[in-house]
Amino acid sequence: MTTSTDTELFATIRAQLYTAVVGDILDTLGRTHQFLPPEIRPLRPEMKLVGRAMPSVTSEVHGPQKKPFGFLTEALDQLEPGEVYITPRIVQPVALWGEILTATSQQRGAVGAVVDGYYRDTAQVLERDFPVFGWGTYAQDSSVRTVVSDYRVPVRVGGVLVTPGDLIIGDIDGVLVVPQEVEAEVIEAALAKASTENVVCKAIDAGMSATEAFATYGVL
Ligand SMILES: O=C([O-])CC(=O)C(=O)O
Ligand SMILES: [Mg+2]
């Protein structure tokens, strides 16, 4: 769930931060495995994602199920404003996201989806301008191949632990997870680093060498 503080926080992150600088700060805190797998890309390069994780557990199945899609619709229907639907990979290549999931998410005020797999209905999702991050387009249906077995529980996506409410940041360079317990510290330090990086670039644009700039400002 988002709070008024979240609204401000998300706006600040959107305006001033990007995954590279946030990842650098996580590294300095010893949180060195917070980026999701590099195959997870934005549907459109300029798409940015900032929100709170609503993890969903997708399990692999084979053939018709007693409850088709498992708890997929229930998981979607309880999304809160500011949340990001996020789900880990399965072995079979299937679309884990599409138009109807997008429509429901938008209706609920969710701000994006991250799937460690494919998405489909791409033309329609693009039309809806909803930030979806995944491997790419592939229309093989998830029905008869997956069920959602649980949601709003911790999951691992590409080895990264995602706990409900964790901050998810995505852009053209990928997606990372900021654990809530270090969130305030990470965002404050990332804002400082981003502003120093701007100073460094201006100095280099004005003729300073990379070596001198690194010696002077200590960031790269
Ligand atoms: O069936 C699915 O999993 C995805 C889909 O087509 C939709 O959301 O419209
Ligand atoms: Mg569809």
PDB file of C-alpha atoms and ligand atoms in Angstrom:
ATOM      1  CA  MET A   1       0.000   0.000   0.000  1.00  0.00           C
ATOM      2  CA  THR A   2       1.222   3.534  -0.731  1.00  0.00           C
ATOM      3  CA  THR A   3       1.134   6.341   1.786  1.00  0.00           C
ATOM      4  CA  SER A   4       1.382  10.094   1.127  1.00  0.00           C
ATOM      5  CA  THR A   5       5.054   9.726   2.043  1.00  0.00           C
ATOM      6  CA  ASP A   6       5.327   7.053  -0.653  1.00  0.00           C
ATOM      7  CA  THR A   7       3.806   9.383  -3.250  1.00  0.00           C
ATOM      8  CA  GLU A   8       6.542  11.933  -2.544  1.00  0.00           C
ATOM      9  CA  LEU A   9       9.249   9.272  -2.376  1.00  0.00           C
ATOM     10  CA  PHE A  10       8.220   7.727  -5.711  1.00  0.00           C
ATOM     11  CA  ALA A  11       8.165  11.175  -7.370  1.00  0.00           C
ATOM     12  CA  THR A  12      11.662  11.962  -6.046  1.00  0.00           C
ATOM     13  CA  ILE A  13      13.035   8.635  -7.255  1.00  0.00           C
ATOM     14  CA  ARG A  14      11.430   9.075 -10.683  1.00  0.00           C
ATOM     15  CA  ALA A  15      12.822  12.573 -11.066  1.00  0.00           C
ATOM     16  CA  GLN A  16      16.327  12.127  -9.671  1.00  0.00           C
ATOM     17  CA  LEU A  17      17.390   8.486  -9.468  1.00  0.00           C
ATOM     18  CA  TYR A  18      18.124   5.566 -11.779  1.00  0.00           C
ATOM     19  CA  THR A  19      18.962   1.908 -11.161  1.00  0.00           C
ATOM     20  CA  ALA A  20      22.730   2.286 -11.663  1.00  0.00           C
ATOM     21  CA  VAL A  21      23.189   4.784  -8.843  1.00  0.00           C
ATOM     22  CA  VAL A  22      20.857   2.924  -6.470  1.00  0.00           C
ATOM     23  CA  GLY A  23      22.660  -0.361  -7.194  1.00  0.00           C
ATOM     24  CA  ASP A  24      26.024   1.276  -6.447  1.00  0.00           C
ATOM     25  CA  ILE A  25      24.784   2.355  -3.017  1.00  0.00           C
ATOM     26  CA  LEU A  26      23.364  -1.111  -2.269  1.00  0.00           C
ATOM     27  CA  ASP A  27      26.835  -2.514  -3.093  1.00  0.00           C
ATOM     28  CA  THR A  28      28.495  -0.171  -0.590  1.00  0.00           C
ATOM     29  CA  LEU A  29      26.129  -1.510   2.097  1.00  0.00           C
ATOM     30  CA  GLY A  30      27.099  -5.091   1.263  1.00  0.00           C
ATOM     31  CA  ARG A  31      23.747  -5.732  -0.483  1.00  0.00           C
ATOM     32  CA  THR A  32      25.439  -7.026  -3.612  1.00  0.00           C
ATOM     33  CA  HIS A  33      22.649  -9.227  -5.034  1.00  0.00           C
ATOM     34  CA  GLN A  34      19.713  -6.872  -5.479  1.00  0.00           C
ATOM     35  CA  PHE A  35      19.495  -6.651  -9.288  1.00  0.00           C
ATOM     36  CA  LEU A  36      17.028  -9.030 -10.928  1.00  0.00           C
ATOM     37  CA  PRO A  37      18.341 -11.136 -13.845  1.00  0.00           C
ATOM     38  CA  PRO A  38      19.573  -9.051 -16.800  1.00  0.00           C
ATOM     39  CA  GLU A  39      17.035 -10.648 -19.175  1.00  0.00           C
ATOM     40  CA  ILE A  40      14.330  -8.595 -17.436  1.00  0.00           C
ATOM     41  CA  ARG A  41      13.976  -5.467 -19.595  1.00  0.00           C
ATOM     42  CA  PRO A  42      11.336  -2.754 -19.965  1.00  0.00           C
ATOM     43  CA  LEU A  43       8.728  -3.220 -22.667  1.00  0.00           C
ATOM     44  CA  ARG A  44       9.766   0.213 -23.961  1.00  0.00           C
ATOM     45  CA  PRO A  45      13.217   1.666 -23.178  1.00  0.00           C
ATOM     46  CA  GLU A  46      11.872   4.872 -21.621  1.00  0.00           C
ATOM     47  CA  MET A  47       9.595   3.042 -19.173  1.00  0.00           C
ATOM     48  CA  LYS A  48      10.396   3.715 -15.527  1.00  0.00           C
ATOM     49  CA  LEU A  49       9.045   1.762 -12.616  1.00  0.00           C
ATOM     50  CA  VAL A  50       8.877   2.790  -8.963  1.00  0.00           C
ATOM     51  CA  GLY A  51       6.551   1.016  -6.554  1.00  0.00           C
ATOM     52  CA  ARG A  52       6.147  -1.534  -3.796  1.00  0.00           C
ATOM     53  CA  ALA A  53       6.392  -5.259  -4.412  1.00  0.00           C
ATOM     54  CA  MET A  54       3.325  -7.494  -4.403  1.00  0.00           C
ATOM     55  CA  PRO A  55       5.018 -10.861  -4.994  1.00  0.00           C
ATOM     56  CA  SER A  56       3.096 -13.713  -6.525  1.00  0.00           C
ATOM     57  CA  VAL A  57       4.155 -17.369  -6.561  1.00  0.00           C
ATOM     58  CA  THR A  58       3.822 -18.924 -10.015  1.00  0.00           C
ATOM     59  CA  SER A  59       4.114 -22.711 -10.034  1.00  0.00           C
ATOM     60  CA  GLU A  60       4.631 -24.982 -13.000  1.00  0.00           C
ATOM     61  CA  VAL A  61       1.819 -27.421 -13.883  1.00  0.00           C
ATOM     62  CA  HIS A  62       1.161 -29.765 -16.786  1.00  0.00           C
ATOM     63  CA  GLY A  63      -2.326 -29.833 -18.309  1.00  0.00           C
ATOM     64  CA  PRO A  64      -5.829 -28.768 -17.245  1.00  0.00           C
ATOM     65  CA  GLN A  65      -6.233 -27.795 -13.590  1.00  0.00           C
ATOM     66  CA  LYS A  66      -9.128 -28.031 -11.115  1.00  0.00           C
ATOM     67  CA  LYS A  67      -8.769 -24.276 -10.687  1.00  0.00           C
ATOM     68  CA  PRO A  68      -7.403 -22.826 -13.951  1.00  0.00           C
ATOM     69  CA  PHE A  69      -4.698 -20.176 -13.307  1.00  0.00           C
ATOM     70  CA  GLY A  70      -4.846 -20.996  -9.574  1.00  0.00           C
ATOM     71  CA  PHE A  71      -5.150 -17.771  -7.558  1.00  0.00           C
ATOM     72  CA  LEU A  72      -4.124 -15.441 -10.392  1.00  0.00           C
ATOM     73  CA  THR A  73      -7.350 -13.426 -10.465  1.00  0.00           C
ATOM     74  CA  GLU A  74      -7.463 -13.231  -6.661  1.00  0.00           C
ATOM     75  CA  ALA A  75      -3.867 -11.975  -6.633  1.00  0.00           C
ATOM     76  CA  LEU A  76      -4.718  -9.259  -9.158  1.00  0.00           C
ATOM     77  CA  ASP A  77      -7.967  -8.248  -7.477  1.00  0.00           C
ATOM     78  CA  GLN A  78      -6.209  -7.406  -4.195  1.00  0.00           C
ATOM     79  CA  LEU A  79      -3.473  -5.211  -5.710  1.00  0.00           C
ATOM     80  CA  GLU A  80      -3.147  -1.868  -3.945  1.00  0.00           C
ATOM     81  CA  PRO A  81      -2.308   1.538  -5.449  1.00  0.00           C
ATOM     82  CA  GLY A  82       1.428   1.970  -5.946  1.00  0.00           C
ATOM     83  CA  GLU A  83       2.131  -1.758  -6.038  1.00  0.00           C
ATOM     84  CA  VAL A  84       4.101  -3.795  -8.549  1.00  0.00           C
ATOM     85  CA  TYR A  85       3.065  -7.355  -9.393  1.00  0.00           C
ATOM     86  CA  ILE A  86       6.229  -9.443  -9.418  1.00  0.00           C
ATOM     87  CA  THR A  87       6.651 -13.139 -10.104  1.00  0.00           C
ATOM     88  CA  PRO A  88       9.566 -15.583 -10.531  1.00  0.00           C
ATOM     89  CA  ARG A  89      10.450 -17.792 -13.489  1.00  0.00           C
ATOM     90  CA  ILE A  90       9.167 -21.229 -14.349  1.00  0.00           C
ATOM     91  CA  VAL A  91      10.845 -23.727 -16.651  1.00  0.00           C
ATOM     92  CA  GLN A  92       8.358 -23.728 -19.554  1.00  0.00           C
ATOM     93  CA  PRO A  93       8.424 -20.685 -21.844  1.00  0.00           C
ATOM     94  CA  VAL A  94       5.043 -18.980 -21.366  1.00  0.00           C
ATOM     95  CA  ALA A  95       3.594 -15.493 -21.200  1.00  0.00           C
ATOM     96  CA  LEU A  96       3.272 -14.523 -17.551  1.00  0.00           C
ATOM     97  CA  TRP A  97       1.636 -11.188 -18.387  1.00  0.00           C
ATOM     98  CA  GLY A  98      -0.883  -9.802 -20.869  1.00  0.00           C
ATOM     99  CA  GLU A  99      -3.642  -7.330 -21.627  1.00  0.00           C
ATOM    100  CA  ILE A 100      -6.261  -8.472 -19.113  1.00  0.00           C
ATOM    101  CA  LEU A 101      -3.722  -8.567 -16.292  1.00  0.00           C
ATOM    102  CA  THR A 102      -2.668  -5.061 -17.309  1.00  0.00           C
ATOM    103  CA  ALA A 103      -6.264  -3.776 -17.377  1.00  0.00           C
ATOM    104  CA  THR A 104      -6.946  -5.181 -13.898  1.00  0.00           C
ATOM    105  CA  SER A 105      -3.717  -3.743 -12.504  1.00  0.00           C
ATOM    106  CA  GLN A 106      -4.461  -0.302 -13.922  1.00  0.00           C
ATOM    107  CA  GLN A 107      -7.995  -0.429 -12.548  1.00  0.00           C
ATOM    108  CA  ARG A 108      -6.538  -1.176  -9.087  1.00  0.00           C
ATOM    109  CA  GLY A 109      -3.940   1.615  -9.268  1.00  0.00           C
ATOM    110  CA  ALA A 110      -0.954  -0.738  -9.464  1.00  0.00           C
ATOM    111  CA  VAL A 111       2.028   0.871 -11.182  1.00  0.00           C
ATOM    112  CA  GLY A 112       3.737  -1.949 -13.053  1.00  0.00           C
ATOM    113  CA  ALA A 113       4.572  -5.620 -13.456  1.00  0.00           C
ATOM    114  CA  VAL A 114       7.855  -7.504 -13.350  1.00  0.00           C
ATOM    115  CA  VAL A 115       7.884 -11.054 -14.685  1.00  0.00           C
ATOM    116  CA  ASP A 116      10.922 -13.307 -14.835  1.00  0.00           C
ATOM    117  CA  GLY A 117       9.575 -14.604 -18.135  1.00  0.00           C
ATOM    118  CA  TYR A 118       7.668 -13.460 -21.219  1.00  0.00           C
ATOM    119  CA  TYR A 119       4.636 -11.233 -21.814  1.00  0.00           C
ATOM    120  CA  ARG A 120       2.052 -11.188 -24.620  1.00  0.00           C
ATOM    121  CA  ASP A 121      -0.774  -9.039 -26.023  1.00  0.00           C
ATOM    122  CA  THR A 122       2.116  -6.644 -26.477  1.00  0.00           C
ATOM    123  CA  ALA A 123       0.379  -4.238 -28.868  1.00  0.00           C
ATOM    124  CA  GLN A 124      -2.503  -3.812 -26.415  1.00  0.00           C
ATOM    125  CA  VAL A 125      -0.221  -3.463 -23.381  1.00  0.00           C
ATOM    126  CA  LEU A 126       1.813  -0.820 -25.228  1.00  0.00           C
ATOM    127  CA  GLU A 127      -1.384   1.035 -26.045  1.00  0.00           C
ATOM    128  CA  ARG A 128      -2.189   1.074 -22.331  1.00  0.00           C
ATOM    129  CA  ASP A 129       1.287   2.462 -21.593  1.00  0.00           C
ATOM    130  CA  PHE A 130       1.738   0.216 -18.536  1.00  0.00           C
ATOM    131  CA  PRO A 131       5.333  -0.446 -17.442  1.00  0.00           C
ATOM    132  CA  VAL A 132       5.908  -4.164 -17.877  1.00  0.00           C
ATOM    133  CA  PHE A 133       9.384  -5.614 -17.403  1.00  0.00           C
ATOM    134  CA  GLY A 134      10.229  -9.089 -18.659  1.00  0.00           C
ATOM    135  CA  TRP A 135      12.261 -11.095 -21.167  1.00  0.00           C
ATOM    136  CA  GLY A 136      10.316 -10.128 -24.267  1.00  0.00           C
ATOM    137  CA  THR A 137       7.290 -11.101 -26.272  1.00  0.00           C
ATOM    138  CA  TYR A 138       6.003 -14.661 -26.539  1.00  0.00           C
ATOM    139  CA  ALA A 139       2.327 -15.621 -26.730  1.00  0.00           C
ATOM    140  CA  GLN A 140       2.298 -19.189 -25.360  1.00  0.00           C
ATOM    141  CA  ASP A 141      -0.542 -19.221 -22.810  1.00  0.00           C
ATOM    142  CA  SER A 142       0.196 -19.700 -19.123  1.00  0.00           C
ATOM    143  CA  SER A 143      -3.061 -21.622 -18.650  1.00  0.00           C
ATOM    144  CA  VAL A 144      -2.432 -25.398 -18.494  1.00  0.00           C
ATOM    145  CA  ARG A 145       1.235 -24.581 -17.771  1.00  0.00           C
ATOM    146  CA  THR A 146       1.143 -22.489 -14.586  1.00  0.00           C
ATOM    147  CA  VAL A 147      -0.945 -21.697 -11.554  1.00  0.00           C
ATOM    148  CA  VAL A 148      -0.553 -18.897  -9.046  1.00  0.00           C
ATOM    149  CA  SER A 149      -0.252 -20.854  -5.820  1.00  0.00           C
ATOM    150  CA  ASP A 150       0.087 -17.939  -3.376  1.00  0.00           C
ATOM    151  CA  TYR A 151       0.563 -14.169  -3.291  1.00  0.00           C
ATOM    152  CA  ARG A 152       1.681 -11.337  -0.996  1.00  0.00           C
ATOM    153  CA  VAL A 153       4.349 -13.653   0.379  1.00  0.00           C
ATOM    154  CA  PRO A 154       8.153 -13.493   0.005  1.00  0.00           C
ATOM    155  CA  VAL A 155       9.500 -14.943  -3.269  1.00  0.00           C
ATOM    156  CA  ARG A 156      12.921 -15.254  -4.859  1.00  0.00           C
ATOM    157  CA  VAL A 157      13.283 -13.755  -8.315  1.00  0.00           C
ATOM    158  CA  GLY A 158      16.585 -14.733  -9.913  1.00  0.00           C
ATOM    159  CA  GLY A 159      17.948 -15.438  -6.445  1.00  0.00           C
ATOM    160  CA  VAL A 160      16.904 -12.034  -5.075  1.00  0.00           C
ATOM    161  CA  LEU A 161      14.576 -12.178  -2.091  1.00  0.00           C
ATOM    162  CA  VAL A 162      11.506  -9.997  -2.698  1.00  0.00           C
ATOM    163  CA  THR A 163       9.383  -9.330   0.371  1.00  0.00           C
ATOM    164  CA  PRO A 164       5.932  -7.722   0.120  1.00  0.00           C
ATOM    165  CA  GLY A 165       6.356  -3.939   0.294  1.00  0.00           C
ATOM    166  CA  ASP A 166       9.986  -3.841  -0.832  1.00  0.00           C
ATOM    167  CA  LEU A 167      10.793  -0.938  -3.104  1.00  0.00           C
ATOM    168  CA  ILE A 168      11.091  -1.953  -6.778  1.00  0.00           C
ATOM    169  CA  ILE A 169      12.945   0.355  -9.151  1.00  0.00           C
ATOM    170  CA  GLY A 170      13.184  -0.360 -12.865  1.00  0.00           C
ATOM    171  CA  ASP A 171      14.424   1.494 -15.915  1.00  0.00           C
ATOM    172  CA  ILE A 172      16.252   0.910 -19.190  1.00  0.00           C
ATOM    173  CA  ASP A 173      19.175  -0.662 -17.268  1.00  0.00           C
ATOM    174  CA  GLY A 174      17.144  -3.299 -15.432  1.00  0.00           C
ATOM    175  CA  VAL A 175      15.214  -3.825 -12.209  1.00  0.00           C
ATOM    176  CA  LEU A 176      16.431  -3.889  -8.622  1.00  0.00           C
ATOM    177  CA  VAL A 177      14.903  -4.516  -5.224  1.00  0.00           C
ATOM    178  CA  VAL A 178      15.586  -2.206  -2.281  1.00  0.00           C
ATOM    179  CA  PRO A 179      14.814  -4.029   0.995  1.00  0.00           C
ATOM    180  CA  GLN A 180      12.617  -1.946   3.272  1.00  0.00           C
ATOM    181  CA  GLU A 181      15.028  -2.081   6.217  1.00  0.00           C
ATOM    182  CA  VAL A 182      17.693  -0.150   4.265  1.00  0.00           C
ATOM    183  CA  GLU A 183      15.405   1.915   2.057  1.00  0.00           C
ATOM    184  CA  ALA A 184      15.760   5.318   3.773  1.00  0.00           C
ATOM    185  CA  GLU A 185      19.540   5.022   3.960  1.00  0.00           C
ATOM    186  CA  VAL A 186      19.830   3.842   0.335  1.00  0.00           C
ATOM    187  CA  ILE A 187      17.665   6.581  -1.148  1.00  0.00           C
ATOM    188  CA  GLU A 188      19.420   9.343   0.803  1.00  0.00           C
ATOM    189  CA  ALA A 189      22.872   8.128  -0.257  1.00  0.00           C
ATOM    190  CA  ALA A 190      21.749   7.542  -3.864  1.00  0.00           C
ATOM    191  CA  LEU A 191      20.417  11.103  -4.125  1.00  0.00           C
ATOM    192  CA  ALA A 192      23.785  12.381  -2.889  1.00  0.00           C
ATOM    193  CA  LYS A 193      25.691  10.177  -5.357  1.00  0.00           C
ATOM    194  CA  ALA A 194      23.466  11.203  -8.279  1.00  0.00           C
ATOM    195  CA  SER A 195      24.080  14.843  -7.522  1.00  0.00           C
ATOM    196  CA  THR A 196      27.867  14.275  -7.276  1.00  0.00           C
ATOM    197  CA  GLU A 197      27.765  12.381 -10.588  1.00  0.00           C
ATOM    198  CA  ASN A 198      26.161  15.443 -12.183  1.00  0.00           C
ATOM    199  CA  VAL A 199      29.012  17.599 -10.863  1.00  0.00           C
ATOM    200  CA  VAL A 200      31.599  15.102 -12.176  1.00  0.00           C
ATOM    201  CA  CYS A 201      30.062  15.078 -15.657  1.00  0.00           C
ATOM    202  CA  LYS A 202      30.035  18.871 -15.760  1.00  0.00           C
ATOM    203  CA  ALA A 203      33.714  18.934 -14.729  1.00  0.00           C
ATOM    204  CA  ILE A 204      34.602  16.363 -17.421  1.00  0.00           C
ATOM    205  CA  ASP A 205      32.552  18.272 -20.013  1.00  0.00           C
ATOM    206  CA  ALA A 206      34.620  21.321 -19.022  1.00  0.00           C
ATOM    207  CA  GLY A 207      37.880  19.442 -19.692  1.00  0.00           C
ATOM    208  CA  MET A 208      38.831  17.626 -16.460  1.00  0.00           C
ATOM    209  CA  SER A 209      40.385  14.168 -17.009  1.00  0.00           C
ATOM    210  CA  ALA A 210      38.595  11.052 -15.722  1.00  0.00           C
ATOM    211  CA  THR A 211      41.542  10.317 -13.406  1.00  0.00           C
ATOM    212  CA  GLU A 212      41.466  13.794 -11.864  1.00  0.00           C
ATOM    213  CA  ALA A 213      37.693  13.709 -11.593  1.00  0.00           C
ATOM    214  CA  PHE A 214      37.801  10.366  -9.754  1.00  0.00           C
ATOM    215  CA  ALA A 215      40.589  11.615  -7.465  1.00  0.00           C
ATOM    216  CA  THR A 216      38.619  14.795  -6.773  1.00  0.00           C
ATOM    217  CA  TYR A 217      35.080  13.481  -6.343  1.00  0.00           C
ATOM    218  CA  GLY A 218      35.546   9.760  -5.630  1.00  0.00           C
ATOM    219  CA  VAL A 219      32.672   8.564  -7.828  1.00  0.00           C
ATOM    220  CA  LEU A 220      32.462   6.808 -11.153  1.00  0.00           C
TER     221      LEU A 220
HETATM  222  O1  LIG B   1      -3.356 -15.346 -20.018  1.00  0.00           O
HETATM  223  C1  LIG B   1      -2.466 -14.706 -19.470  1.00  0.00           C
HETATM  224  O2  LIG B   1      -1.751 -15.170 -18.554  1.00  0.00           O
HETATM  225  C2  LIG B   1      -2.149 -13.310 -19.906  1.00  0.00           C
HETATM  226  C3  LIG B   1      -3.128 -12.717 -20.853  1.00  0.00           C
HETATM  227  O3  LIG B   1      -3.338 -13.187 -21.947  1.00  0.00           O
HETATM  228  C4  LIG B   1      -3.835 -11.470 -20.463  1.00  0.00           C
HETATM  229  O4  LIG B   1      -3.545 -10.917 -19.402  1.00  0.00           O
HETATM  230  O5  LIG B   1      -4.668 -11.005 -21.244  1.00  0.00           O
HETATM  231 MG    MG B   2      -4.709 -11.984 -23.213  1.00  0.00          MG
END
